[in-house]
XYZ file of N, CA, C and O in Angstrom:
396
model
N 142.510 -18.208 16.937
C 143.224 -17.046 17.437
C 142.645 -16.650 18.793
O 141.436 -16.422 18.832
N 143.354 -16.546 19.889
C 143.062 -15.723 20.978
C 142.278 -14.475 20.884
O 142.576 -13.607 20.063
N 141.219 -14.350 21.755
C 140.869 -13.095 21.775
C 141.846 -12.042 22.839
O 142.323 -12.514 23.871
N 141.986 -11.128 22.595
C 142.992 -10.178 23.298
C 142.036 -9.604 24.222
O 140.848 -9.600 23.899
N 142.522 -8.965 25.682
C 141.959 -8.479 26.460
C 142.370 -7.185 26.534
O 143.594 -7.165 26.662
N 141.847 -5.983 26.508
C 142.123 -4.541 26.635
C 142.979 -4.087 28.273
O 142.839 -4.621 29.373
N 143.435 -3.480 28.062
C 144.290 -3.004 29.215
C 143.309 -1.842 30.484
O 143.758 -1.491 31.575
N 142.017 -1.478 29.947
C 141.365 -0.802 30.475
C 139.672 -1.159 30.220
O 139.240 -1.867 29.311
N 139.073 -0.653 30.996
C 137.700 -0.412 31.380
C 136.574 0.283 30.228
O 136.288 1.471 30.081
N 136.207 -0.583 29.694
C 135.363 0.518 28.749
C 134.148 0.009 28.777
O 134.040 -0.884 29.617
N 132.850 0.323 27.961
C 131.668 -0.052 27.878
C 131.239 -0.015 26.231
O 130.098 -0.192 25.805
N 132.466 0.266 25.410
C 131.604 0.930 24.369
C 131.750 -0.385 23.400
O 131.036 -0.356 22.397
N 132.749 -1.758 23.612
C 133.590 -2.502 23.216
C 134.157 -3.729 23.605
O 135.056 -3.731 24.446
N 133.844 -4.526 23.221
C 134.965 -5.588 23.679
C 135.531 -6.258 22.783
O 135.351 -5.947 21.605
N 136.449 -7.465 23.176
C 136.986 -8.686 21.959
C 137.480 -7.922 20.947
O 137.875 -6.767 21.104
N 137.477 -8.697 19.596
C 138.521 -8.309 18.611
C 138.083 -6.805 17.917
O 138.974 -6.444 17.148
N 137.040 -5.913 17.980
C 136.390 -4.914 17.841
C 137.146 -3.830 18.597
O 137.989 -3.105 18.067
N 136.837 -3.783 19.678
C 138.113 -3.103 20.610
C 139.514 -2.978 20.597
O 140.152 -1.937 20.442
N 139.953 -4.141 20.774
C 141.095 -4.535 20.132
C 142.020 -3.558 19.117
O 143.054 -2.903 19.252
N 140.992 -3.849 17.933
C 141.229 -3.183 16.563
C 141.657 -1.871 17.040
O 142.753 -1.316 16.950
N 140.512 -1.479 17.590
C 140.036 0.293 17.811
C 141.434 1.028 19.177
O 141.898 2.161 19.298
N 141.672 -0.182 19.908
C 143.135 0.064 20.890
C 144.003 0.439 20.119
O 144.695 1.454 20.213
N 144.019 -0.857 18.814
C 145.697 -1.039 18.586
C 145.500 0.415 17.589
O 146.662 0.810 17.497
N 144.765 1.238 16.934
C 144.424 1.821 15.945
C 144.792 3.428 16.877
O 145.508 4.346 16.475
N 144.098 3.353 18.083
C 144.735 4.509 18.525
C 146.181 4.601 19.028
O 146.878 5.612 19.112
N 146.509 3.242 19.370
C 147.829 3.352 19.862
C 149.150 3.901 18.774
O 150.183 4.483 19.103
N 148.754 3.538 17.570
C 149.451 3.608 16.087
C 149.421 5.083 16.124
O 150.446 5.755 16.236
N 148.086 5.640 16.017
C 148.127 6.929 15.963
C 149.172 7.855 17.385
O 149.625 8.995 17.283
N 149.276 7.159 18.295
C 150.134 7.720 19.333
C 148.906 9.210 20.284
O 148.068 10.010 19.869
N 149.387 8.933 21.408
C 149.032 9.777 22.741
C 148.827 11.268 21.853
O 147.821 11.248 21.143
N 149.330 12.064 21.817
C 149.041 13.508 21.782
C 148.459 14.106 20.164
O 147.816 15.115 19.875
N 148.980 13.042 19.358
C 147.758 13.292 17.745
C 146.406 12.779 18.562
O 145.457 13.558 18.467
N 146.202 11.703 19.270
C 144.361 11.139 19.382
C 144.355 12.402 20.346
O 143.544 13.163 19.819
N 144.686 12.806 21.112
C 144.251 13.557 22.178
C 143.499 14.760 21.449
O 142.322 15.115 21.508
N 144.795 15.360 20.609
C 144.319 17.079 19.339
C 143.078 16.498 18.639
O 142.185 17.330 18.482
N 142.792 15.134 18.136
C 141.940 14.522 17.347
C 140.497 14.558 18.323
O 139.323 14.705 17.984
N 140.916 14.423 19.226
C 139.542 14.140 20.097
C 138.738 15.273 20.702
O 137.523 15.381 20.863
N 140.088 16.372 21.096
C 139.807 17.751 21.241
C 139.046 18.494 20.108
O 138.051 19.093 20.516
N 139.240 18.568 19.056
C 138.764 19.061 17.782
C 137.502 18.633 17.354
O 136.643 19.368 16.868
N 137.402 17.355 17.555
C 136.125 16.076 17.313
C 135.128 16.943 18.492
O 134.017 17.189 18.023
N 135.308 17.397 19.791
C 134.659 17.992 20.705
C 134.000 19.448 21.028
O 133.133 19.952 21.742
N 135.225 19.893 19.779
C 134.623 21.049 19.678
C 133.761 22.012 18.179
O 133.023 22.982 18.004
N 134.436 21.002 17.427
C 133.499 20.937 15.739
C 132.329 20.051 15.609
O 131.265 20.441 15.128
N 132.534 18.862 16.040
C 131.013 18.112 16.049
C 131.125 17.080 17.008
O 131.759 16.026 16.954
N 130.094 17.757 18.278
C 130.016 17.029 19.257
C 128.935 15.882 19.063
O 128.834 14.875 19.763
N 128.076 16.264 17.874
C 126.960 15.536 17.619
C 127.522 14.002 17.218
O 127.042 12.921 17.557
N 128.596 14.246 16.457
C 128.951 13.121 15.474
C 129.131 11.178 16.569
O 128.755 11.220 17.740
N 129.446 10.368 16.253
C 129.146 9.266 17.180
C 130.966 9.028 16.903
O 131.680 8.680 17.843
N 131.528 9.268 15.523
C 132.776 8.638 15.638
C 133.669 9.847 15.480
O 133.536 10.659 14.563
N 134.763 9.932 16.608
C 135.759 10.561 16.719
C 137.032 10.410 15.481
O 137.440 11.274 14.704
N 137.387 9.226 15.612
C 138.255 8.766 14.099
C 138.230 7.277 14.013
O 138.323 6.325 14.789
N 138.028 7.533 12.440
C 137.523 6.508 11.797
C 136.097 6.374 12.404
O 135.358 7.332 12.633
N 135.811 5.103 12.630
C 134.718 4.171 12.968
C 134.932 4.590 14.825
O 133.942 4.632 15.556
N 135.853 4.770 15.171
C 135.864 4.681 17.086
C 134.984 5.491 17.556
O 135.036 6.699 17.327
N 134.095 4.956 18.245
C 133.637 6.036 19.101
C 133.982 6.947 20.020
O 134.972 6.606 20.667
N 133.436 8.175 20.362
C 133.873 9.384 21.627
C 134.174 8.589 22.712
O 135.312 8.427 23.153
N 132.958 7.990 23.237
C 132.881 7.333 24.438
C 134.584 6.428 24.711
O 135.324 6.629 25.674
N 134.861 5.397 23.496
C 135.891 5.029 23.744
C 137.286 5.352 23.858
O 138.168 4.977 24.630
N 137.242 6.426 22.543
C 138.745 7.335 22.587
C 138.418 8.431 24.123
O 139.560 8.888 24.158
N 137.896 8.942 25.013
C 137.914 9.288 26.379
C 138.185 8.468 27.385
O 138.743 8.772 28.439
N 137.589 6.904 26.896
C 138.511 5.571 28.017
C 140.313 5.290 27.915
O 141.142 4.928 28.750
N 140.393 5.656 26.469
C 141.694 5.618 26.095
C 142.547 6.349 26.592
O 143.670 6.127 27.044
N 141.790 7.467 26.451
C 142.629 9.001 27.193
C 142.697 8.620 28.406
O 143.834 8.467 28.851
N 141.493 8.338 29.346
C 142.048 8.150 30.747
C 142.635 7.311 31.095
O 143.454 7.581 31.973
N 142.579 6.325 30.772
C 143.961 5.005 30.994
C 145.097 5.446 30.484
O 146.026 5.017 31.169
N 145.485 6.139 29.554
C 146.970 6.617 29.567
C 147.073 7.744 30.522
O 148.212 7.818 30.984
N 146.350 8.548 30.921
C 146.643 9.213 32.079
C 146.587 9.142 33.220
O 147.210 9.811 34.044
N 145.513 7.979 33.460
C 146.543 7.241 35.077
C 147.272 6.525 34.653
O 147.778 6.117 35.698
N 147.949 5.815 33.585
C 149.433 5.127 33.922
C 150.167 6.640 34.091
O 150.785 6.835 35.137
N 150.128 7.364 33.407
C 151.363 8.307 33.368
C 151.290 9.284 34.690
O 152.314 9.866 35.048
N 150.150 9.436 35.352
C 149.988 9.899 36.839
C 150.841 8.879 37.450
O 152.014 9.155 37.699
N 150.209 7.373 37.793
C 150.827 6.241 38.277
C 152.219 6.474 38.341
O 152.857 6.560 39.390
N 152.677 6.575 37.197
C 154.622 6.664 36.823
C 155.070 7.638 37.512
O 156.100 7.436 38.154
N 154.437 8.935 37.571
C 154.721 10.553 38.270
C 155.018 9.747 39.494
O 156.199 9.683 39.834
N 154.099 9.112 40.217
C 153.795 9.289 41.407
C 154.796 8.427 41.788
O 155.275 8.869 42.832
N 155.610 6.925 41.290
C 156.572 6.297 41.607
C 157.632 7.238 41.033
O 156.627 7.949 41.043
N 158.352 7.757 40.683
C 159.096 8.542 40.241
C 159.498 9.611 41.451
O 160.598 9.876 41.937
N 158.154 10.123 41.746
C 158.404 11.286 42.838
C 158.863 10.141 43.964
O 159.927 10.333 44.552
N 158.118 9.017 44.254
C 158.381 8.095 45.602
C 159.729 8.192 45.606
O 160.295 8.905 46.435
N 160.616 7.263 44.387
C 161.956 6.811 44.225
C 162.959 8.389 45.112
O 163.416 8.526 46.246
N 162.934 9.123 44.124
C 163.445 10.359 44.340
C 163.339 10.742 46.135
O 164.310 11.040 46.831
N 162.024 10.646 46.572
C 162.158 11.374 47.813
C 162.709 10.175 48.281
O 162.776 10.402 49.489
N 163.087 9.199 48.131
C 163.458 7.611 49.114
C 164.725 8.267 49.194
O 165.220 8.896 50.129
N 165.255 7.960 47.815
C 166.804 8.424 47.879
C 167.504 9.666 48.957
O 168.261 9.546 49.920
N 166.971 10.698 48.409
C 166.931 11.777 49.285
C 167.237 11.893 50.507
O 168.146 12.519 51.053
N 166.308 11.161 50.963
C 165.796 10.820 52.643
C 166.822 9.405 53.065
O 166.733 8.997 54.223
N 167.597 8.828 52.281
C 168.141 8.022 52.704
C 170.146 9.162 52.356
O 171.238 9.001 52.901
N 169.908 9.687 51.776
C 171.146 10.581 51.318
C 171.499 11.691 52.832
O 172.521 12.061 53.409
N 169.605 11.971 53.057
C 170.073 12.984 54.159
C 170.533 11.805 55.723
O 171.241 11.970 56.716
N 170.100 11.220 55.458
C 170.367 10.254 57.518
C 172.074 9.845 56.836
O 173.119 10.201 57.382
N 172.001 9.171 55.767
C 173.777 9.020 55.622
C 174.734 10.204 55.787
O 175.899 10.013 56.133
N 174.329 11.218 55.584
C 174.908 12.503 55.529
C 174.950 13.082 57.248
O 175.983 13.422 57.825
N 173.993 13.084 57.666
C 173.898 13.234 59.245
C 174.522 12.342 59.903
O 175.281 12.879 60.709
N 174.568 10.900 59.948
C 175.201 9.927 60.836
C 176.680 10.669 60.482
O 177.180 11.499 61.241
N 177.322 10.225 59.170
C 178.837 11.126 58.706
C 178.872 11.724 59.746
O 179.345 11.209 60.760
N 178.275 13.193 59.712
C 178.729 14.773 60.800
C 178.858 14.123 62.177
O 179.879 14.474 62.767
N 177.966 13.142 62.927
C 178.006 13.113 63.681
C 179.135 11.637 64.145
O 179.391 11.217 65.274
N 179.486 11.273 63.177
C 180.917 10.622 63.817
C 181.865 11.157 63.331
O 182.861 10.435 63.378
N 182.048 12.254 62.806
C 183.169 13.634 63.196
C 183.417 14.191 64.410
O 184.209 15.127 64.510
C-alpha cells in the first residue's frame, strides 16, 4: 500500500499515523473539530490529546491549513469579481463613448 502524503505541514506526524488522524478529522468536518478544539483549550489545556488519540499540536495544523485554503478561495473569489467588474466598467464606457 502507498503511503499517503498530508496536504499540510506538521511536526507532530507523518505516514500512515497522520494520515489516520487527517482522514479522522476530516470525517468529523471543519466547525465540530474547531468547537472540539476550542473546548479541549479551554477545559484541559494540560491534556496531550484533543480527540481521540490526536494531538493539540496537530488538530491547530489542521485548523490552519483549512484556513488558508479558505482565505486562498476568499482571495480568488474577490480577484474574479473585481476582474469582471473592471472589465464591465471599460465595456460600459467605450458603449457611451461611441454614442
Amino acid at each position: 500500500m502507498k503511503p499517503h502524503k498530508l496536504p499540510f505541514e506538521n511536526r507532530w506526524s507523518n505516514g500512515e499515523h497522520g494520515w489516520q488522524w487527517h482522514c479522522e478529522l476530516e470525517r468529523l468536518g471543519l466547525m465540530n473539530v474547531r468547537a472540539m478544539f476550542a473546548d479541549h483549550e479551554t477545559r484541559h489545556p494540560g491534556k496531550r490529546a484533543v480527540i481521540f488519540d490526536i494531538p493539540g499540536g496537530f488538530v491547530r495544523d489542521w485548523l490552519a491549513f483549512h484556513d488558508r485554503r479558505t482565505a486562498r478561495q476568499q482571495f480568488l473569489w474577490r480577484a474574479i469579481v473585481i476582474g469582471l467588474t473592471l472589465v464591465t466598467a471599460v465595456g460600459t464606457v467605450l458603449n457611451l463613448l461611441r454614442l
